[in-house]
RNA sequence: GCUGACGUAGCUCAGCUGGUAGAGCAACGCCUUGGUAAGGCGUAGGUCACGGGUUCAAAUCCCGUCGUCAGCUCCA
């Protein structure tokens, strides 16, 4: 009798060849109901898999990421089944689970409309009600080829042609698909789904191949989960920075400048506050700010290697018979500032920061709001240091990153990207560099993921991701070690204590990344309700009637004297109307003043999203809002 | 760049199978001076993205261009 070890380390004897699902039933009925798939000795299997040997076993439910993946993958089969019933001529590509749901690529001579999606969804429900089991079958390559040729599924045939080893197919009712599995036990487990849209996708991601239609969907075992998910998507739509940017007069886009925002006065306040903030932090940390030319001769880009590798993304101009380009990056030019003088080891680390405007000719299809623009403002820096200084410099940057993102209540996570196959430079240096990054992460007690071979060709890097208020992850800051690109290509050196020239190491780093993108992320994270220190309008003063306009003006003056961004709303409208409007503009404070307040030198404070806070002496309010602004609460 | 969808007033959108445009909100004016999320009445506002074509007639049909969006792709 095989012994199975459960996650709580208890052992269970089970009869030979007991299906895994029976083991789940022994543990608890609810587990048997919720389990989607089983992990035996670390590998995933169908719940019907018989237990034949001693093993460690774990049942995965939808709460487990891998359980989810299986659930979505099975959902994608269910969808394909429905599509086949409705469109028998459809040919199938691949249908995997993705981060948030699943998709299936299909080849069909018709553009699917939202009405088609609804019909497919309906059909999926019908199939789900039939509750047919997913049945795994091992087949030979020849049989598999024969089957899918007969089914006239050329894409499957192509996939099979490239397969070695065991080939499995899964049947579910009258639908059979090539699949590695595993799957949930039966179609009835797949209950609540929503097809979210379609898009084009090339077969095997290659633009030389035929464009298939990709149908996206998401599914959940509980109705509430689907509802919550759809609500989250709604919420994301409501938070869309393109919409909020327009509604709050922060920035706009126009056809005359695709891929570049027009910053409006209110957005510019946010931009300036962020810039001021980051500059102050960099000053405190002994960075030196530089600014390098935006339009530079091609020679520079040839030297840096961009001309060879990045030219398609550069805006190139002909000026006086010479070829120039708008800079797509700051790094090459920063080396000129470094080389301006002979550098001593005593000068290092030399921390050059630059808030530079960069132009990158992103392909038109990549553009999207503030998230992908052709003109970006980067809070860049290049730290020229000695090898023995790397650790402390990385330490400082990590501290800065944590401080900055903590301020906005973003959850920060770190990823180390290691040496890629096409890496340049001495392998010993790479080892040393990766070790420095690891050590810096360890010093800061940071748990981090590793992205193997995902470093830049010139050095390993730490990528910093943040998670926003509705759980979405964004890659923002980056810390890259560079032993090769700048130091070698630009032949950089400093004079060491023995009077000999040495190569410096360069750390490329950005905190916000680009202001454009960061403001976009921040807008969505905060749903447009910026903290007082960033809010374009920090307080609106609302007199109840014209009789208190003068008092309201004195309140405005008092606040302006303290550099509070305040607006007087003395329009001929009712209080409720004005409150509604300032509330939708997400202004942190409204100060309502009437007879009571005028007589006692007070203001009635209404806080955004919280409501009436009652009357308080004007002087007290001024103190508290000032503190809030200074302390960036 | 590729595929698809879309482009009508400042915004959100209507306008069926062709007969030269409509609503709500916003704006402006008047009335109303109102204590915590929309007071009333009225006025103005559009070369229907742009350029061609079909037609007696085009916002509507066709072609092209530009732009936006969803993806794909790319990302030193």
XYZ file of C-alpha atoms (C1' of nucleotides) in Angstrom:
709
model
C 0.000 0.000 0.000
C 1.509 3.316 -1.019
C 2.056 5.868 1.703
C 1.166 9.428 0.801
C 2.593 12.344 2.646
C 0.311 15.341 3.002
C 1.430 18.978 3.189
C 1.044 18.907 6.995
C 3.561 16.041 6.991
C 1.036 13.453 8.140
C 1.169 10.088 6.388
C -1.736 8.224 4.930
C -1.838 4.632 3.670
C -3.956 4.215 0.590
C -4.841 1.121 -1.417
C -2.744 0.564 -4.527
C -3.908 2.672 -7.525
C -6.357 4.797 -5.569
C -7.298 7.810 -7.696
C -5.961 10.999 -6.160
C -9.452 12.393 -5.827
C -10.288 9.557 -3.391
C -7.418 10.658 -1.203
C -8.890 14.158 -1.188
C -12.258 12.721 -0.161
C -10.596 10.970 2.750
C -9.150 14.240 3.938
C -12.351 16.230 3.686
C -15.384 16.514 1.514
C -14.863 20.213 0.896
C -11.312 19.598 -0.262
C -12.569 17.017 -2.732
C -15.063 19.565 -3.985
C -12.615 22.436 -4.246
C -9.559 20.568 -5.476
C -8.860 21.155 -9.148
C -5.651 19.294 -9.639
C -3.128 17.351 -7.627
C 0.567 17.898 -7.160
C 2.400 14.607 -6.755
C 6.058 14.923 -5.822
C 6.023 18.455 -7.148
C 4.401 17.704 -10.486
C 0.840 18.440 -11.502
C -1.570 15.673 -12.428
C -5.257 15.178 -13.058
C -7.280 14.282 -9.982
C -8.136 10.938 -11.568
C -4.458 9.918 -11.549
C -3.965 6.675 -9.587
C -1.495 6.634 -6.727
C 0.921 3.802 -7.321
C 3.963 4.632 -5.195
C 4.890 6.362 -1.982
C 4.701 10.060 -2.662
C 4.132 13.539 -1.340
C 0.817 14.870 -2.451
C -0.892 18.209 -2.357
C -4.289 19.222 -3.672
C -4.499 22.546 -5.373
C -7.603 24.690 -5.402
C -8.394 27.895 -7.198
C -6.625 29.789 -4.415
C -3.318 28.391 -5.585
C -1.701 30.111 -8.569
C -1.097 26.784 -10.267
C -4.638 25.695 -9.479
C -5.879 28.856 -11.098
C -3.759 28.213 -14.130
C -5.280 24.766 -14.570
C -8.762 26.169 -14.066
C -8.231 28.797 -16.729
C -6.558 26.394 -19.064
C -9.534 24.047 -18.798
C -11.811 27.031 -19.360
C -9.991 27.738 -22.556
C -10.757 24.184 -23.694
C -14.375 24.695 -22.786
C -14.413 27.853 -24.858
C -12.816 26.075 -27.803
C -15.490 23.411 -27.484
C -18.199 26.037 -27.648
C -16.547 27.708 -30.602
C -16.344 24.429 -32.448
C -20.044 23.806 -31.916
C -20.976 27.271 -33.150
C -18.385 27.568 -35.906
C -17.542 24.046 -37.103
C -15.068 25.426 -39.643
C -12.880 26.983 -36.914
C -9.299 25.779 -36.742
C -7.509 25.932 -33.456
C -4.112 27.341 -32.543
C -3.110 27.425 -28.899
C -5.187 28.188 -25.832
C -3.199 28.753 -22.676
C -3.971 30.298 -19.309
C -2.547 33.762 -18.850
C -2.000 35.988 -15.852
C -5.630 37.008 -15.608
C -7.640 34.371 -17.414
C -7.125 32.561 -20.662
C -7.321 32.855 -24.410
C -7.617 30.672 -27.442
C -6.245 31.493 -30.876
C -8.591 30.431 -33.612
C -8.571 30.646 -37.373
C -12.006 31.450 -38.684
C -13.239 33.288 -41.760
C -15.281 35.768 -39.834
C -14.593 38.554 -37.404
C -16.109 37.664 -34.082
C -18.440 40.323 -32.783
C -19.507 40.986 -29.200
C -22.746 39.183 -30.071
C -20.725 36.141 -31.124
C -18.883 36.238 -27.821
C -22.189 36.250 -25.988
C -23.345 33.273 -28.003
C -20.094 31.446 -27.227
C -20.484 32.270 -23.565
C -24.004 30.903 -23.593
C -22.857 27.739 -25.290
C -20.121 27.386 -22.683
C -22.731 27.420 -19.950
C -24.656 24.690 -21.731
C -21.552 22.542 -22.018
C -20.673 23.191 -18.394
C -24.116 21.995 -17.345
C -23.534 18.764 -19.234
C -20.605 18.241 -16.830
C -18.652 15.896 -19.088
C -15.347 14.695 -17.594
C -12.007 15.732 -19.048
C -10.463 12.443 -20.143
C -6.752 12.119 -20.701
C -5.450 9.772 -23.335
C -1.896 8.947 -24.315
C -1.533 8.528 -28.057
C 1.252 7.822 -30.497
C 2.568 10.609 -32.650
C 1.147 8.929 -35.748
C -2.299 8.570 -34.227
C -2.234 12.168 -33.074
C -1.234 13.351 -36.537
C -3.912 11.242 -38.133
C -6.569 12.485 -35.772
C -5.871 16.182 -36.231
C -5.392 15.819 -39.970
C -8.828 14.303 -40.175
C -10.189 17.035 -37.963
C -8.404 19.429 -40.372
C -6.598 21.317 -37.673
C -3.366 22.274 -39.465
C -2.012 24.217 -36.504
C -2.324 21.234 -34.194
C -0.661 19.080 -36.823
C 2.195 21.549 -36.947
C 2.563 21.485 -33.157
C 2.533 17.706 -33.043
C 5.205 17.620 -35.726
C 7.518 19.400 -33.299
C 6.712 17.224 -30.295
C 8.898 14.527 -28.792
C 7.986 12.091 -26.071
C 4.539 11.399 -24.705
C 1.690 12.978 -26.580
C -1.584 13.352 -24.770
C -4.998 14.421 -25.884
C -7.888 15.413 -23.727
C -11.481 14.692 -24.510
C -14.398 16.526 -23.000
C -17.715 15.394 -24.382
C -17.478 15.435 -28.158
C -14.540 17.845 -28.135
C -10.996 16.542 -28.268
C -7.899 18.680 -28.107
C -4.193 18.183 -28.107
C -3.045 19.050 -24.622
C -0.349 18.413 -22.107
C -2.840 18.890 -19.283
C -3.615 18.527 -16.529
C -7.226 19.581 -16.373
C -9.970 19.986 -13.845
C -11.987 16.769 -13.474
C -15.015 17.831 -15.461
C -16.596 20.696 -17.382
C -19.110 21.269 -14.602
C -16.332 22.653 -12.420
C -16.083 25.601 -14.767
C -18.991 27.729 -13.790
C -18.683 31.445 -14.066
C -17.017 32.983 -17.053
C -16.876 36.091 -19.112
C -15.392 36.506 -22.557
C -13.651 39.814 -22.513
C -12.718 40.499 -26.091
C -10.823 39.511 -29.156
C -7.712 40.654 -30.891
C -5.406 39.561 -33.611
C -2.374 37.430 -32.883
C 0.050 35.847 -35.306
C 0.384 32.128 -35.385
C 3.431 31.413 -33.203
C 3.897 35.138 -32.656
C 5.549 35.570 -36.035
C 4.316 38.353 -38.266
C 5.195 36.284 -41.323
C 2.495 33.837 -40.294
C -1.222 34.100 -40.587
C -3.049 36.338 -38.142
C -5.434 34.376 -35.983
C -8.191 35.697 -33.780
C -7.422 35.537 -30.112
C -10.441 35.290 -27.867
C -9.869 36.340 -24.269
C -11.845 35.237 -21.266
C -11.710 34.775 -17.556
C -13.459 32.297 -15.299
C -14.054 31.595 -11.630
C -15.505 28.832 -9.496
C -17.648 31.269 -7.508
C -20.069 33.849 -8.769
C -18.832 36.426 -6.302
C -15.290 36.048 -7.597
C -16.354 36.744 -11.149
C -18.380 39.731 -10.018
C -15.464 41.084 -8.025
C -13.160 40.606 -10.970
C -15.506 42.405 -13.339
C -15.854 45.142 -10.754
C -12.087 45.438 -10.625
C -11.982 45.789 -14.411
C -14.664 48.474 -14.142
C -12.653 50.158 -11.443
C -9.557 50.048 -13.623
C -11.558 51.686 -16.385
C -12.746 54.382 -14.021
C -9.178 54.970 -12.946
C -7.864 55.140 -16.497
C -5.381 57.986 -16.441
C -6.356 59.092 -19.919
C -9.852 59.728 -18.698
C -8.838 61.220 -15.353
C -6.159 63.303 -17.024
C -8.833 64.907 -19.147
C -11.440 65.216 -16.425
C -9.029 66.732 -13.947
C -7.321 68.936 -16.563
C -3.928 67.343 -15.926
C -2.787 66.603 -19.446
C -4.157 65.966 -22.893
C -3.220 64.388 -26.152
C -3.750 65.672 -29.642
C -3.367 64.226 -33.098
C -0.705 66.793 -33.937
C 1.703 65.123 -31.531
C 1.046 61.416 -31.387
C 2.737 59.808 -28.437
C 3.429 63.025 -26.578
C 1.331 64.634 -23.864
C 0.427 68.272 -23.511
C 0.873 69.002 -19.816
C -1.900 71.313 -18.650
C -1.413 73.719 -15.729
C -2.825 71.326 -13.149
C -0.814 68.379 -14.377
C 2.254 70.564 -14.502
C 1.884 71.231 -10.787
C 2.117 67.502 -10.135
C 5.070 67.237 -12.489
C 6.844 70.125 -10.772
C 6.168 68.822 -7.272
C 7.544 65.415 -8.179
C 10.554 67.008 -9.787
C 11.133 69.250 -6.777
C 10.774 66.284 -4.467
C 13.202 64.058 -6.308
C 15.721 66.898 -6.684
C 15.640 67.564 -2.958
C 16.200 63.898 -2.230
C 19.089 63.719 -4.674
C 20.655 66.871 -3.219
C 20.521 65.297 0.221
C 22.228 62.226 -1.186
C 25.054 64.143 -2.837
C 24.074 63.736 -6.430
C 25.225 66.422 -8.836
C 22.762 67.455 -11.481
C 23.809 67.908 -15.077
C 21.946 68.577 -18.286
C 23.240 67.368 -21.616
C 22.293 68.321 -25.184
C 19.152 66.918 -26.676
C 20.265 67.071 -30.276
C 23.571 65.315 -30.873
C 25.626 64.308 -33.895
C 25.487 60.779 -35.119
C 29.164 60.235 -34.182
C 28.206 59.916 -30.553
C 25.639 57.249 -31.280
C 28.104 55.374 -33.422
C 30.536 55.323 -30.553
C 27.947 54.249 -28.015
C 26.647 51.533 -30.285
C 23.139 52.944 -30.482
C 23.507 53.644 -34.174
C 23.931 49.958 -34.783
C 21.401 48.647 -32.318
C 18.824 51.290 -31.702
C 18.685 53.450 -34.807
C 15.100 52.509 -35.772
C 13.961 53.970 -32.496
C 15.795 57.248 -32.900
C 14.545 60.469 -34.430
C 17.176 61.397 -36.957
C 17.499 64.821 -38.575
C 19.636 66.389 -41.228
C 21.089 69.697 -40.133
C 23.612 71.587 -42.267
C 24.705 68.460 -44.085
C 25.308 66.660 -40.818
C 23.230 63.884 -39.341
C 21.923 64.514 -35.865
C 19.623 62.609 -33.548
C 17.439 63.504 -30.610
C 18.868 61.624 -27.678
C 16.979 58.448 -26.773
C 19.094 57.990 -23.626
C 21.220 60.101 -21.396
C 24.023 57.706 -20.633
C 26.462 58.263 -23.478
C 26.485 61.996 -23.006
C 26.963 61.798 -19.276
C 30.384 60.272 -19.966
C 31.453 63.570 -21.541
C 30.810 65.309 -18.263
C 32.867 62.612 -16.564
C 35.707 62.968 -19.044
C 35.697 66.734 -18.754
C 38.571 66.385 -16.278
C 41.052 63.764 -15.233
C 39.328 61.958 -12.424
C 41.005 60.814 -9.258
C 39.890 57.861 -7.164
C 39.134 60.533 -4.585
C 36.460 62.014 -6.853
C 34.474 58.812 -6.795
C 31.690 58.045 -6.435
C 30.595 60.735 -8.812
C 26.824 60.755 -8.950
C 25.539 62.582 -11.992
C 21.805 62.965 -12.150
C 19.903 64.314 -15.092
C 16.251 65.013 -15.579
C 16.438 64.710 -19.306
C 13.863 64.744 -22.000
C 14.339 61.781 -24.280
C 12.798 60.954 -27.616
C 12.241 57.419 -28.747
C 10.473 56.591 -31.926
C 8.262 53.882 -30.535
C 6.331 52.056 -33.231
C 2.851 53.480 -33.553
C 1.101 50.380 -32.281
C 2.975 50.532 -28.999
C 1.781 53.975 -27.990
C -0.721 54.226 -25.190
C -1.638 57.216 -23.068
C 1.140 58.184 -20.671
C 2.268 54.588 -20.399
C 4.025 54.484 -23.706
C 5.043 57.809 -25.173
C 7.613 58.963 -27.685
C 8.833 61.776 -25.514
C 9.778 60.912 -21.978
C 11.246 62.814 -19.093
C 13.518 60.519 -17.179
C 14.883 60.924 -13.669
C 18.138 59.386 -14.687
C 21.480 59.107 -12.952
C 24.844 57.577 -13.646
C 27.078 56.825 -10.747
C 30.743 56.533 -11.618
C 32.430 54.559 -8.893
C 35.234 52.218 -7.943
C 34.482 48.509 -7.677
C 34.775 48.685 -3.885
C 32.051 51.338 -3.797
C 29.412 49.408 -5.665
C 27.866 47.816 -2.631
C 27.295 50.981 -0.670
C 26.017 52.789 -3.752
C 23.475 50.064 -4.496
C 22.519 50.161 -0.844
C 21.806 53.873 -1.100
C 19.721 53.464 -4.218
C 17.653 50.681 -2.679
C 17.015 52.883 0.337
C 15.932 55.727 -1.941
C 13.641 53.486 -3.951
C 12.019 52.144 -0.801
C 11.586 55.609 0.599
C 10.094 57.100 -2.555
C 7.644 54.297 -3.290
C 6.752 53.886 0.362
C 5.672 57.499 0.356
C 3.004 56.696 -2.224
C 1.993 53.453 -0.495
C 3.149 51.264 -3.315
C 4.213 47.757 -2.427
C 7.735 47.304 -3.795
C 9.307 44.091 -5.013
C 12.732 43.387 -6.441
C 13.963 41.179 -9.233
C 17.556 40.341 -9.966
C 18.371 39.808 -13.626
C 21.489 37.794 -14.266
C 24.037 37.303 -17.047
C 22.515 36.748 -20.473
C 24.075 34.439 -23.023
C 25.272 37.272 -25.219
C 26.936 39.059 -22.312
C 29.976 41.190 -22.918
C 32.931 41.507 -20.628
C 35.020 39.450 -18.245
C 32.998 36.608 -16.615
C 34.827 37.318 -13.351
C 33.478 40.831 -13.346
C 30.000 39.481 -13.950
C 30.268 37.159 -10.996
C 31.496 39.982 -8.866
C 28.724 42.253 -10.097
C 25.957 39.745 -9.473
C 27.406 39.034 -6.069
C 27.343 42.750 -5.236
C 23.713 43.006 -6.213
C 22.811 39.896 -4.219
C 24.663 41.151 -1.232
C 23.043 44.551 -1.410
C 19.632 42.901 -1.546
C 20.550 40.640 1.359
C 21.895 43.565 3.387
C 18.519 45.162 3.105
C 16.729 41.950 4.037
C 14.959 42.022 0.685
C 13.354 38.919 -0.724
C 13.772 38.971 -4.443
C 12.948 36.969 -7.504
C 15.591 36.065 -10.046
C 15.153 36.516 -13.760
C 17.815 34.237 -15.159
C 19.767 35.600 -18.113
C 17.619 38.699 -18.266
C 20.339 41.207 -17.471
C 21.502 43.871 -19.886
C 24.329 42.665 -22.129
C 26.728 44.919 -20.266
C 25.805 44.019 -16.719
C 23.286 42.519 -14.290
C 20.462 44.609 -12.928
C 17.874 44.909 -10.234
C 14.419 45.721 -11.542
C 11.947 47.221 -9.165
C 8.256 46.518 -9.460
C 5.444 48.178 -7.635
C 1.942 46.979 -6.942
C -0.804 49.558 -7.136
C -4.006 50.011 -5.147
C -5.967 47.565 -7.273
C -3.259 44.946 -7.385
C -1.653 45.635 -10.740
C 2.109 45.397 -11.051
C 4.284 47.907 -12.818
C 7.954 47.769 -13.595
C 9.360 51.164 -12.715
C 12.795 51.741 -11.256
C 15.928 49.970 -12.361
C 19.486 49.658 -11.085
C 22.019 48.444 -13.639
C 25.670 47.727 -13.230
C 27.771 48.592 -16.228
C 31.350 47.384 -16.601
C 31.392 47.487 -20.345
C 29.185 49.790 -22.295
C 30.146 53.198 -21.012
C 33.528 52.388 -19.439
C 34.915 50.514 -22.443
C 33.182 52.186 -25.363
C 34.060 55.599 -24.041
C 37.392 54.581 -22.591
C 36.732 55.981 -19.166
C 39.305 56.009 -16.433
C 40.261 57.437 -13.096
C 43.671 57.589 -11.485
C 44.086 55.239 -8.542
C 46.220 55.699 -5.412
C 49.242 54.301 -7.233
C 48.843 56.824 -9.997
C 47.642 54.226 -12.481
C 44.551 54.625 -14.663
C 41.658 52.341 -13.785
C 38.243 51.678 -15.283
C 35.367 52.962 -13.222
C 32.160 50.998 -12.865
C 28.956 52.770 -13.740
C 25.599 52.315 -12.127
C 22.676 53.377 -14.286
C 19.580 54.012 -12.241
C 16.172 55.605 -12.437
C 13.668 55.947 -9.653
C 10.449 57.110 -11.280
C 11.600 55.869 -14.632
C 9.728 58.384 -16.702
C 7.662 61.173 -15.212
C 5.026 60.636 -17.867
C 4.559 56.992 -17.077
C 4.875 57.517 -13.350
C 2.232 60.227 -13.313
C 0.010 57.866 -15.301
C 0.553 55.051 -12.808
C 0.132 57.386 -9.859
C -3.087 58.802 -11.258
C -4.556 55.321 -11.563
C -3.167 54.177 -8.217
C -4.761 57.116 -6.440
C -7.828 57.223 -8.697
C -6.990 60.878 -9.248
C -7.169 61.771 -5.547
C -3.653 63.092 -5.075
C -2.264 63.627 -1.576
C -2.335 67.235 -0.508
C 1.311 67.922 -1.308
C 0.737 66.895 -4.930
C -2.846 68.056 -5.402
C -3.078 70.757 -8.079
C -5.680 72.543 -5.970
C -5.207 71.890 -2.278
C -8.235 73.737 -0.946
C -11.340 75.404 -2.334
C -12.997 78.183 -0.362
C -16.760 78.276 -0.718
C -18.688 81.241 0.663
C -22.308 80.408 1.343
C -23.661 83.659 0.001
C -22.210 86.799 -1.540
C -22.333 88.421 1.885
C -19.379 86.314 2.978
C -17.323 86.757 -0.152
C -14.982 89.205 1.570
C -14.374 86.853 4.438
C -13.783 84.031 1.955
C -11.254 86.221 0.167
C -9.425 86.841 3.420
C -9.270 83.063 3.957
C -7.846 82.645 0.466
C -5.250 85.332 1.118
C -4.210 83.749 4.410
C -3.702 80.398 2.703
C -1.905 81.862 -0.290
C 0.523 83.592 2.042
C 1.450 80.144 3.274
C 1.871 78.907 -0.300
C -1.216 76.759 -0.189
C -2.752 76.243 -3.633
C -6.232 77.572 -3.027
C -9.145 78.615 -5.187
C -12.101 80.817 -4.369
C -15.426 79.520 -5.590
C -17.742 82.498 -5.400
C -19.873 81.467 -8.356
C -23.577 82.002 -8.207
C -24.398 78.425 -7.271
C -25.726 76.622 -4.259
C -23.331 75.143 -1.739
C -24.370 71.594 -2.580
C -23.584 72.167 -6.224
C -20.120 73.510 -5.523
C -19.366 70.732 -3.074
C -20.330 68.150 -5.615
C -18.084 69.713 -8.174
C -14.992 70.050 -5.973
C -15.635 66.564 -4.727
C -15.528 65.203 -8.274
C -12.365 67.225 -8.872
C -10.947 65.339 -5.893
C -9.685 68.448 -4.148
C -8.416 67.468 -0.677
C -10.114 70.257 1.276
C -13.179 72.439 0.943
C -13.552 75.329 3.300
C -17.118 76.446 3.665
C -17.620 79.859 5.165
C -20.781 81.693 6.172
C -21.980 83.793 8.988
C -20.846 81.443 11.769
C -17.313 81.197 10.415
C -16.991 84.883 9.539
C -17.958 85.856 13.053
C -15.496 83.536 14.762
C -12.603 83.600 12.267
C -13.153 79.943 11.457
C -13.610 77.678 8.479
C -15.829 74.638 8.151
C -13.622 71.895 6.804
C -14.823 69.267 4.423
C -12.319 66.628 3.504
C -12.428 64.865 0.162
C -14.156 61.509 0.350
C -14.644 61.841 4.086
C -17.109 64.685 4.347
C -17.826 67.379 6.897
C -15.221 67.711 9.630
C -16.862 70.657 11.387
C -15.610 74.152 12.085
C -12.075 74.931 13.144
C -10.197 78.227 13.664
C -8.590 79.342 10.414
C -5.139 79.485 12.010
C -5.420 75.859 13.104
C -6.438 74.751 9.642
C -3.524 76.613 8.085
C -1.121 74.910 10.490
C -2.499 71.484 9.853
C -2.587 71.705 6.063
C 0.912 73.135 6.051
C 2.159 70.262 8.140
C 0.411 67.818 5.852
C 2.116 69.378 2.826
C 5.584 69.546 4.363
C 5.435 66.035 5.754
C 3.863 64.698 2.549
C 1.210 62.812 4.467
C 4.844 48.106 -38.220
C 0.675 44.096 -38.365
C -4.738 42.595 -37.398
C -9.374 44.278 -35.850
C -12.718 47.921 -33.881
C -13.540 52.963 -33.567
C -13.271 58.654 -34.884
C -20.454 62.991 -34.782
C -20.577 69.811 -29.976
C -15.477 70.797 -24.623
C -17.191 65.579 -22.437
C -20.447 61.005 -22.802
C -23.181 59.283 -26.602
C -27.946 58.876 -30.302
C -28.557 59.298 -35.498
C -32.306 52.177 -38.677
C -31.597 49.765 -44.754
C -28.278 57.209 -48.127
C -32.679 62.609 -48.161
C -27.067 68.136 -45.926
C -27.537 66.602 -37.539
C -29.782 65.464 -31.929
C -29.751 64.519 -26.237
C -27.591 64.938 -21.382
C -23.571 67.239 -18.874
C -20.191 71.399 -19.370
C -20.045 76.794 -21.301
C -22.626 81.584 -21.556
C -26.977 84.967 -19.940
C -31.064 85.963 -16.693
C -33.847 84.701 -12.216
C -32.626 82.713 -7.607
C -28.381 84.298 -2.084
C -29.180 78.945 -1.225
C -25.161 75.451 5.345
C -22.310 70.007 3.114
C -22.723 65.626 -3.708
C -26.691 68.423 -9.327
C -32.275 75.163 -8.099
C -35.149 77.220 -12.495
C -35.524 79.386 -17.409
C -33.068 80.595 -21.708
C -28.807 81.129 -25.385
C -24.916 79.673 -28.147
C -22.026 75.719 -29.950
C -20.764 70.748 -35.269
C -16.764 71.430 -43.085
C -19.981 64.586 -38.735
C -11.021 63.217 -38.263
C -8.867 64.439 -43.254
C -8.656 63.549 -48.768
C -10.789 61.231 -52.850
C -14.789 58.224 -55.206
C -20.018 56.237 -56.147
C -24.881 58.858 -56.294
C -29.810 63.572 -58.195
C -28.359 63.346 -52.912
C -23.161 60.821 -48.248
C -22.262 61.498 -41.070
C -24.355 57.050 -43.431
C -21.701 53.183 -49.101
C -16.378 52.394 -51.288
C -10.906 53.575 -51.320
C -6.774 56.044 -49.124
C -4.404 58.950 -45.127
C -4.040 60.415 -40.043
C -5.301 59.358 -35.076
C -7.297 56.439 -30.877
C -8.199 51.763 -28.540
C -7.471 46.168 -27.807
C -3.870 42.820 -28.832
C 0.471 40.959 -31.637
C 5.444 42.375 -32.404
C 9.661 45.205 -30.723
C 12.253 47.073 -26.453
C 20.614 48.874 -25.089
